[in-house]
């Protein structure tokens, strides 16, 4: 089975721009979660989608948004980028029910200049 | 306020010996805990999990212990191998409605041969 894939792997953007990151979950997985990893804050939960509905949301400003499509693929969007948004953005998928383990993709490294 | 804490940023162990990684949590409502391993430039890899109704779970060289009264869990790796050198994250499920996780800040394990 193919793992979680994320595109692009690396991205450089300028302050004030917006960015969209994409995640394709493991086949059959219906839940997708997004996390931000920074050296100072570690891994922080952004949001979780299950069957196209946001099921949980972390403590991030409204500039961070996401969505999930009917094929379980997910995108997250960050508008009006700030320097502090530079981070590794990780996507994780799971079955969504029953087994609770999440499986992570390799991440998208976003650099805001 | 950090709900999942890994108070030791690093741990060094000799090959063949036991590695013990510790994790404390503050929210008594957490019902599911997981350990992940992360290598640089990769997403976290699921290692082992434990439900709050159990106090021990084993999988090969990895054993997780849960002490609910102390709000403490630990990961034991026996015997430790150089390939185990990585950052280890402890995580707790956010709520029973989903699979989103709250992570500790990680412990870097170095196993020397």
PDB file of C-alpha atoms in Angstrom:
ATOM      1  CA  UNK A   1       0.000   0.000   0.000  1.00  0.00           C
ATOM      2  CA  UNK A   2       1.301   3.461  -0.839  1.00  0.00           C
ATOM      3  CA  UNK A   3       1.938   5.732   2.132  1.00  0.00           C
ATOM      4  CA  UNK A   4       0.776   9.250   2.767  1.00  0.00           C
ATOM      5  CA  UNK A   5       2.002  11.629   0.091  1.00  0.00           C
ATOM      6  CA  UNK A   6       2.379  15.371   0.398  1.00  0.00           C
ATOM      7  CA  UNK A   7       3.044  17.937  -2.285  1.00  0.00           C
ATOM      8  CA  UNK A   8       5.034  19.991  -2.719  1.00  0.00           C
ATOM      9  CA  UNK A   9       7.917  18.836  -0.525  1.00  0.00           C
ATOM     10  CA  UNK A  10       9.543  22.265  -0.383  1.00  0.00           C
ATOM     11  CA  UNK A  11       8.132  25.716  -0.858  1.00  0.00           C
ATOM     12  CA  UNK A  12       9.457  29.256  -0.546  1.00  0.00           C
ATOM     13  CA  UNK A  13       6.962  32.096  -0.266  1.00  0.00           C
ATOM     14  CA  UNK A  14       7.049  35.794   0.553  1.00  0.00           C
ATOM     15  CA  UNK A  15       5.314  37.469   3.487  1.00  0.00           C
ATOM     16  CA  UNK A  16       1.733  38.365   2.647  1.00  0.00           C
ATOM     17  CA  UNK A  17       1.297  35.653   0.036  1.00  0.00           C
ATOM     18  CA  UNK A  18      -0.914  32.633   0.433  1.00  0.00           C
ATOM     19  CA  UNK A  19      -0.069  28.964   0.035  1.00  0.00           C
ATOM     20  CA  UNK A  20      -1.924  25.694  -0.524  1.00  0.00           C
ATOM     21  CA  UNK A  21      -0.489  22.338   0.537  1.00  0.00           C
ATOM     22  CA  UNK A  22      -1.851  18.991  -0.564  1.00  0.00           C
ATOM     23  CA  UNK A  23      -2.084  15.604   1.119  1.00  0.00           C
ATOM     24  CA  UNK A  24      -3.161  12.231  -0.262  1.00  0.00           C
ATOM     25  CA  UNK A  25      -3.936   9.717   2.496  1.00  0.00           C
ATOM     26  CA  UNK A  26      -3.342   5.991   2.522  1.00  0.00           C
ATOM     27  CA  UNK A  27      -5.959   4.222   0.432  1.00  0.00           C
ATOM     28  CA  UNK A  28      -9.018   3.455   2.547  1.00  0.00           C
ATOM     29  CA  UNK A  29      -8.198   6.030   5.211  1.00  0.00           C
ATOM     30  CA  UNK A  30     -10.956   8.560   5.759  1.00  0.00           C
ATOM     31  CA  UNK A  31      -9.382  10.818   8.373  1.00  0.00           C
ATOM     32  CA  UNK A  32      -6.687  13.385   7.620  1.00  0.00           C
ATOM     33  CA  UNK A  33      -5.009  15.568  10.225  1.00  0.00           C
ATOM     34  CA  UNK A  34      -2.558  18.411   9.758  1.00  0.00           C
ATOM     35  CA  UNK A  35       0.268  19.391  12.085  1.00  0.00           C
ATOM     36  CA  UNK A  36       2.834  22.169  12.171  1.00  0.00           C
ATOM     37  CA  UNK A  37       6.323  21.386  13.410  1.00  0.00           C
ATOM     38  CA  UNK A  38       8.687  24.152  14.472  1.00  0.00           C
ATOM     39  CA  UNK A  39      11.883  23.954  16.543  1.00  0.00           C
ATOM     40  CA  UNK A  40      10.406  25.988  19.391  1.00  0.00           C
ATOM     41  CA  UNK A  41       6.885  24.593  19.614  1.00  0.00           C
ATOM     42  CA  UNK A  42       7.313  21.022  18.457  1.00  0.00           C
ATOM     43  CA  UNK A  43       4.417  19.265  16.718  1.00  0.00           C
ATOM     44  CA  UNK A  44       1.180  21.213  17.001  1.00  0.00           C
ATOM     45  CA  UNK A  45      -2.219  20.027  15.838  1.00  0.00           C
ATOM     46  CA  UNK A  46      -3.926  22.235  13.237  1.00  0.00           C
ATOM     47  CA  UNK A  47      -7.122  20.406  12.258  1.00  0.00           C
ATOM     48  CA  UNK A  48      -8.636  17.032  11.476  1.00  0.00           C
ATOM     49  CA  UNK A  49     -11.045  16.110   8.702  1.00  0.00           C
ATOM     50  CA  UNK A  50     -13.182  13.007   8.482  1.00  0.00           C
ATOM     51  CA  UNK A  51     -15.520  12.311   5.565  1.00  0.00           C
ATOM     52  CA  UNK A  52     -15.169  15.895   4.289  1.00  0.00           C
ATOM     53  CA  UNK A  53     -16.120  17.416   7.676  1.00  0.00           C
ATOM     54  CA  UNK A  54     -13.813  19.159  10.106  1.00  0.00           C
ATOM     55  CA  UNK A  55     -13.919  17.031  13.244  1.00  0.00           C
ATOM     56  CA  UNK A  56     -11.339  18.775  15.437  1.00  0.00           C
ATOM     57  CA  UNK A  57      -9.524  22.074  15.327  1.00  0.00           C
ATOM     58  CA  UNK A  58      -6.372  23.235  17.069  1.00  0.00           C
ATOM     59  CA  UNK A  59      -5.539  26.658  18.400  1.00  0.00           C
ATOM     60  CA  UNK A  60      -4.408  28.427  15.235  1.00  0.00           C
ATOM     61  CA  UNK A  61      -5.615  31.714  13.726  1.00  0.00           C
ATOM     62  CA  UNK A  62      -8.235  31.789  10.998  1.00  0.00           C
ATOM     63  CA  UNK A  63      -5.510  32.327   8.376  1.00  0.00           C
ATOM     64  CA  UNK A  64      -5.058  28.561   8.539  1.00  0.00           C
ATOM     65  CA  UNK A  65      -7.837  26.626   6.867  1.00  0.00           C
ATOM     66  CA  UNK A  66      -8.354  23.257   5.305  1.00  0.00           C
ATOM     67  CA  UNK A  67     -10.740  21.060   3.435  1.00  0.00           C
ATOM     68  CA  UNK A  68     -11.202  17.455   2.472  1.00  0.00           C
ATOM     69  CA  UNK A  69     -12.527  16.097  -0.787  1.00  0.00           C
ATOM     70  CA  UNK A  70     -14.789  13.125  -1.435  1.00  0.00           C
ATOM     71  CA  UNK A  71     -11.757  10.951  -2.267  1.00  0.00           C
ATOM     72  CA  UNK A  72     -10.316  11.823   1.201  1.00  0.00           C
ATOM     73  CA  UNK A  73      -7.534  13.960  -0.255  1.00  0.00           C
ATOM     74  CA  UNK A  74      -7.012  17.093   1.787  1.00  0.00           C
ATOM     75  CA  UNK A  75      -5.613  20.559   1.292  1.00  0.00           C
ATOM     76  CA  UNK A  76      -4.596  23.173   3.791  1.00  0.00           C
ATOM     77  CA  UNK A  77      -4.335  26.853   3.004  1.00  0.00           C
ATOM     78  CA  UNK A  78      -2.460  29.599   4.797  1.00  0.00           C
ATOM     79  CA  UNK A  79      -3.328  33.139   3.819  1.00  0.00           C
ATOM     80  CA  UNK A  80      -1.355  36.319   4.469  1.00  0.00           C
ATOM     81  CA  UNK A  81       1.815  34.446   5.298  1.00  0.00           C
ATOM     82  CA  UNK A  82       3.982  35.610   8.191  1.00  0.00           C
ATOM     83  CA  UNK A  83       7.633  34.829   8.865  1.00  0.00           C
ATOM     84  CA  UNK A  84       6.549  32.707  11.834  1.00  0.00           C
ATOM     85  CA  UNK A  85       4.645  30.372   9.518  1.00  0.00           C
ATOM     86  CA  UNK A  86       7.943  28.910   8.353  1.00  0.00           C
ATOM     87  CA  UNK A  87       7.718  25.296   9.450  1.00  0.00           C
ATOM     88  CA  UNK A  88       7.404  21.679   8.441  1.00  0.00           C
ATOM     89  CA  UNK A  89       3.744  20.918   7.744  1.00  0.00           C
ATOM     90  CA  UNK A  90       2.852  17.287   8.296  1.00  0.00           C
ATOM     91  CA  UNK A  91      -0.216  15.449   7.183  1.00  0.00           C
ATOM     92  CA  UNK A  92      -1.339  12.218   8.833  1.00  0.00           C
ATOM     93  CA  UNK A  93      -4.040   9.779   7.832  1.00  0.00           C
ATOM     94  CA  UNK A  94      -5.945   7.128   9.712  1.00  0.00           C
ATOM     95  CA  UNK A  95      -8.959   4.920   9.239  1.00  0.00           C
ATOM     96  CA  UNK A  96     -10.848   7.419  11.358  1.00  0.00           C
ATOM     97  CA  UNK A  97     -12.806   4.858  13.305  1.00  0.00           C
ATOM     98  CA  UNK A  98     -11.675   1.935  15.420  1.00  0.00           C
ATOM     99  CA  UNK A  99      -7.893   1.935  15.136  1.00  0.00           C
ATOM    100  CA  UNK A 100      -6.596   5.288  16.250  1.00  0.00           C
ATOM    101  CA  UNK A 101      -3.051   5.234  14.911  1.00  0.00           C
ATOM    102  CA  UNK A 102      -2.109   7.978  12.496  1.00  0.00           C
ATOM    103  CA  UNK A 103       0.403   7.517   9.710  1.00  0.00           C
ATOM    104  CA  UNK A 104       2.414  10.519   8.647  1.00  0.00           C
ATOM    105  CA  UNK A 105       3.630  11.772   5.312  1.00  0.00           C
ATOM    106  CA  UNK A 106       7.119  13.222   4.804  1.00  0.00           C
ATOM    107  CA  UNK A 107       5.906  16.792   5.224  1.00  0.00           C
ATOM    108  CA  UNK A 108       6.101  20.037   3.273  1.00  0.00           C
ATOM    109  CA  UNK A 109       8.892  22.392   4.301  1.00  0.00           C
ATOM    110  CA  UNK A 110       7.549  25.947   3.988  1.00  0.00           C
ATOM    111  CA  UNK A 111       9.936  28.873   4.178  1.00  0.00           C
ATOM    112  CA  UNK A 112       8.506  32.391   4.352  1.00  0.00           C
ATOM    113  CA  UNK A 113      10.899  35.219   3.501  1.00  0.00           C
TER     114      UNK A 113
ATOM    115  CA  UNK B   1      -0.068  25.131  28.829  1.00  0.00           C
ATOM    116  CA  UNK B   2       1.607  21.929  27.715  1.00  0.00           C
ATOM    117  CA  UNK B   3      -0.665  18.952  28.266  1.00  0.00           C
ATOM    118  CA  UNK B   4       1.923  16.349  27.224  1.00  0.00           C
ATOM    119  CA  UNK B   5       5.447  16.787  28.541  1.00  0.00           C
ATOM    120  CA  UNK B   6       8.686  15.043  27.791  1.00  0.00           C
ATOM    121  CA  UNK B   7      11.049  16.549  30.321  1.00  0.00           C
ATOM    122  CA  UNK B   8      14.260  14.973  29.026  1.00  0.00           C
ATOM    123  CA  UNK B   9      15.358  16.553  25.743  1.00  0.00           C
ATOM    124  CA  UNK B  10      17.991  13.887  25.208  1.00  0.00           C
ATOM    125  CA  UNK B  11      19.092  10.424  26.309  1.00  0.00           C
ATOM    126  CA  UNK B  12      22.295   8.518  25.558  1.00  0.00           C
ATOM    127  CA  UNK B  13      22.467   4.731  25.895  1.00  0.00           C
ATOM    128  CA  UNK B  14      24.926   2.033  24.951  1.00  0.00           C
ATOM    129  CA  UNK B  15      23.987  -0.621  22.414  1.00  0.00           C
ATOM    130  CA  UNK B  16      22.393  -3.634  24.053  1.00  0.00           C
ATOM    131  CA  UNK B  17      21.230  -1.758  27.139  1.00  0.00           C
ATOM    132  CA  UNK B  18      17.702  -0.598  27.978  1.00  0.00           C
ATOM    133  CA  UNK B  19      16.430   2.814  26.856  1.00  0.00           C
ATOM    134  CA  UNK B  20      13.657   4.338  28.970  1.00  0.00           C
ATOM    135  CA  UNK B  21      11.857   7.377  27.621  1.00  0.00           C
ATOM    136  CA  UNK B  22       9.398   9.167  29.881  1.00  0.00           C
ATOM    137  CA  UNK B  23       6.278  11.223  29.307  1.00  0.00           C
ATOM    138  CA  UNK B  24       3.882  13.029  31.669  1.00  0.00           C
ATOM    139  CA  UNK B  25       0.427  14.368  30.914  1.00  0.00           C
ATOM    140  CA  UNK B  26      -1.942  16.661  32.726  1.00  0.00           C
ATOM    141  CA  UNK B  27      -5.374  15.889  31.280  1.00  0.00           C
ATOM    142  CA  UNK B  28      -6.975  12.920  33.007  1.00  0.00           C
ATOM    143  CA  UNK B  29      -9.511  12.677  30.161  1.00  0.00           C
ATOM    144  CA  UNK B  30      -6.883  11.421  27.695  1.00  0.00           C
ATOM    145  CA  UNK B  31      -7.841   7.857  26.818  1.00  0.00           C
ATOM    146  CA  UNK B  32      -5.260   6.764  24.254  1.00  0.00           C
ATOM    147  CA  UNK B  33      -1.518   7.273  24.074  1.00  0.00           C
ATOM    148  CA  UNK B  34       0.988   6.666  21.307  1.00  0.00           C
ATOM    149  CA  UNK B  35       4.723   6.764  20.715  1.00  0.00           C
ATOM    150  CA  UNK B  36       6.268   7.893  17.456  1.00  0.00           C
ATOM    151  CA  UNK B  37       9.848   7.873  16.203  1.00  0.00           C
ATOM    152  CA  UNK B  38      11.155  10.531  13.854  1.00  0.00           C
ATOM    153  CA  UNK B  39      14.276  10.692  11.729  1.00  0.00           C
ATOM    154  CA  UNK B  40      15.436  14.012  10.215  1.00  0.00           C
ATOM    155  CA  UNK B  41      13.635  15.011   7.011  1.00  0.00           C
ATOM    156  CA  UNK B  42      10.976  12.318   7.496  1.00  0.00           C
ATOM    157  CA  UNK B  43       7.522  12.251   9.004  1.00  0.00           C
ATOM    158  CA  UNK B  44       6.997  10.537  12.388  1.00  0.00           C
ATOM    159  CA  UNK B  45       6.648   6.758  12.316  1.00  0.00           C
ATOM    160  CA  UNK B  46       4.132   5.037  14.585  1.00  0.00           C
ATOM    161  CA  UNK B  47       5.768   2.708  17.115  1.00  0.00           C
ATOM    162  CA  UNK B  48       3.344   1.523  19.760  1.00  0.00           C
ATOM    163  CA  UNK B  49       0.175   2.617  21.540  1.00  0.00           C
ATOM    164  CA  UNK B  50      -1.737   1.961  24.730  1.00  0.00           C
ATOM    165  CA  UNK B  51      -5.308   2.475  25.814  1.00  0.00           C
ATOM    166  CA  UNK B  52      -5.989   4.053  29.189  1.00  0.00           C
ATOM    167  CA  UNK B  53      -7.714   0.860  30.329  1.00  0.00           C
ATOM    168  CA  UNK B  54      -4.399  -1.004  30.166  1.00  0.00           C
ATOM    169  CA  UNK B  55      -1.148  -0.535  32.037  1.00  0.00           C
ATOM    170  CA  UNK B  56       1.237  -2.271  29.654  1.00  0.00           C
ATOM    171  CA  UNK B  57       1.558  -3.065  25.980  1.00  0.00           C
ATOM    172  CA  UNK B  58       4.409  -4.919  24.286  1.00  0.00           C
ATOM    173  CA  UNK B  59       5.530  -5.160  20.692  1.00  0.00           C
ATOM    174  CA  UNK B  60       8.854  -6.850  20.131  1.00  0.00           C
ATOM    175  CA  UNK B  61      11.625  -4.781  21.657  1.00  0.00           C
ATOM    176  CA  UNK B  62       9.207  -1.993  22.582  1.00  0.00           C
ATOM    177  CA  UNK B  63       7.064  -1.883  25.733  1.00  0.00           C
ATOM    178  CA  UNK B  64       4.910   1.003  26.874  1.00  0.00           C
ATOM    179  CA  UNK B  65       3.849   1.337  30.509  1.00  0.00           C
ATOM    180  CA  UNK B  66       1.008   3.549  31.704  1.00  0.00           C
ATOM    181  CA  UNK B  67       0.539   4.749  35.272  1.00  0.00           C
ATOM    182  CA  UNK B  68      -2.780   6.566  35.295  1.00  0.00           C
ATOM    183  CA  UNK B  69      -2.652   7.655  38.912  1.00  0.00           C
ATOM    184  CA  UNK B  70       0.671   9.381  38.246  1.00  0.00           C
ATOM    185  CA  UNK B  71      -0.363  10.528  34.757  1.00  0.00           C
ATOM    186  CA  UNK B  72       2.870   9.050  33.486  1.00  0.00           C
ATOM    187  CA  UNK B  73       3.876   6.755  30.685  1.00  0.00           C
ATOM    188  CA  UNK B  74       7.188   5.341  29.597  1.00  0.00           C
ATOM    189  CA  UNK B  75       8.622   3.598  26.567  1.00  0.00           C
ATOM    190  CA  UNK B  76      11.178   0.843  27.138  1.00  0.00           C
ATOM    191  CA  UNK B  77      13.408  -0.329  24.309  1.00  0.00           C
ATOM    192  CA  UNK B  78      15.285  -3.552  24.990  1.00  0.00           C
ATOM    193  CA  UNK B  79      17.884  -4.156  23.707  1.00  0.00           C
ATOM    194  CA  UNK B  80      18.731  -0.769  22.258  1.00  0.00           C
ATOM    195  CA  UNK B  81      20.312  -0.690  18.803  1.00  0.00           C
ATOM    196  CA  UNK B  82      22.173   2.101  16.968  1.00  0.00           C
ATOM    197  CA  UNK B  83      19.314   2.256  14.446  1.00  0.00           C
ATOM    198  CA  UNK B  84      17.024   3.326  17.285  1.00  0.00           C
ATOM    199  CA  UNK B  85      18.796   6.690  17.386  1.00  0.00           C
ATOM    200  CA  UNK B  86      16.071   9.218  16.569  1.00  0.00           C
ATOM    201  CA  UNK B  87      13.673  11.672  18.172  1.00  0.00           C
ATOM    202  CA  UNK B  88      10.864   9.980  20.102  1.00  0.00           C
ATOM    203  CA  UNK B  89       7.517  11.694  20.577  1.00  0.00           C
ATOM    204  CA  UNK B  90       4.860  10.831  23.092  1.00  0.00           C
ATOM    205  CA  UNK B  91       1.292  11.720  22.031  1.00  0.00           C
ATOM    206  CA  UNK B  92      -2.211  11.637  23.482  1.00  0.00           C
ATOM    207  CA  UNK B  93      -5.516  11.570  21.647  1.00  0.00           C
ATOM    208  CA  UNK B  94      -7.253  14.957  21.751  1.00  0.00           C
ATOM    209  CA  UNK B  95     -10.723  13.589  22.363  1.00  0.00           C
ATOM    210  CA  UNK B  96     -12.798  10.513  21.723  1.00  0.00           C
ATOM    211  CA  UNK B  97     -14.490  12.143  18.755  1.00  0.00           C
ATOM    212  CA  UNK B  98     -11.475  11.819  16.524  1.00  0.00           C
ATOM    213  CA  UNK B  99      -7.910  10.737  16.018  1.00  0.00           C
ATOM    214  CA  UNK B 100      -6.114  14.082  16.367  1.00  0.00           C
ATOM    215  CA  UNK B 101      -3.122  14.029  18.711  1.00  0.00           C
ATOM    216  CA  UNK B 102      -1.339  16.287  21.162  1.00  0.00           C
ATOM    217  CA  UNK B 103       2.409  15.723  21.100  1.00  0.00           C
ATOM    218  CA  UNK B 104       5.203  16.204  23.591  1.00  0.00           C
ATOM    219  CA  UNK B 105       8.277  18.071  22.384  1.00  0.00           C
ATOM    220  CA  UNK B 106      10.294  14.916  21.936  1.00  0.00           C
ATOM    221  CA  UNK B 107      13.351  13.187  23.361  1.00  0.00           C
ATOM    222  CA  UNK B 108      16.422  12.620  21.210  1.00  0.00           C
ATOM    223  CA  UNK B 109      17.757   9.115  21.791  1.00  0.00           C
ATOM    224  CA  UNK B 110      21.380   8.350  20.880  1.00  0.00           C
ATOM    225  CA  UNK B 111      22.468   4.719  20.966  1.00  0.00           C
ATOM    226  CA  UNK B 112      26.217   4.203  20.728  1.00  0.00           C
ATOM    227  CA  UNK B 113      27.887   0.993  19.649  1.00  0.00           C
TER     228      UNK B 113
END
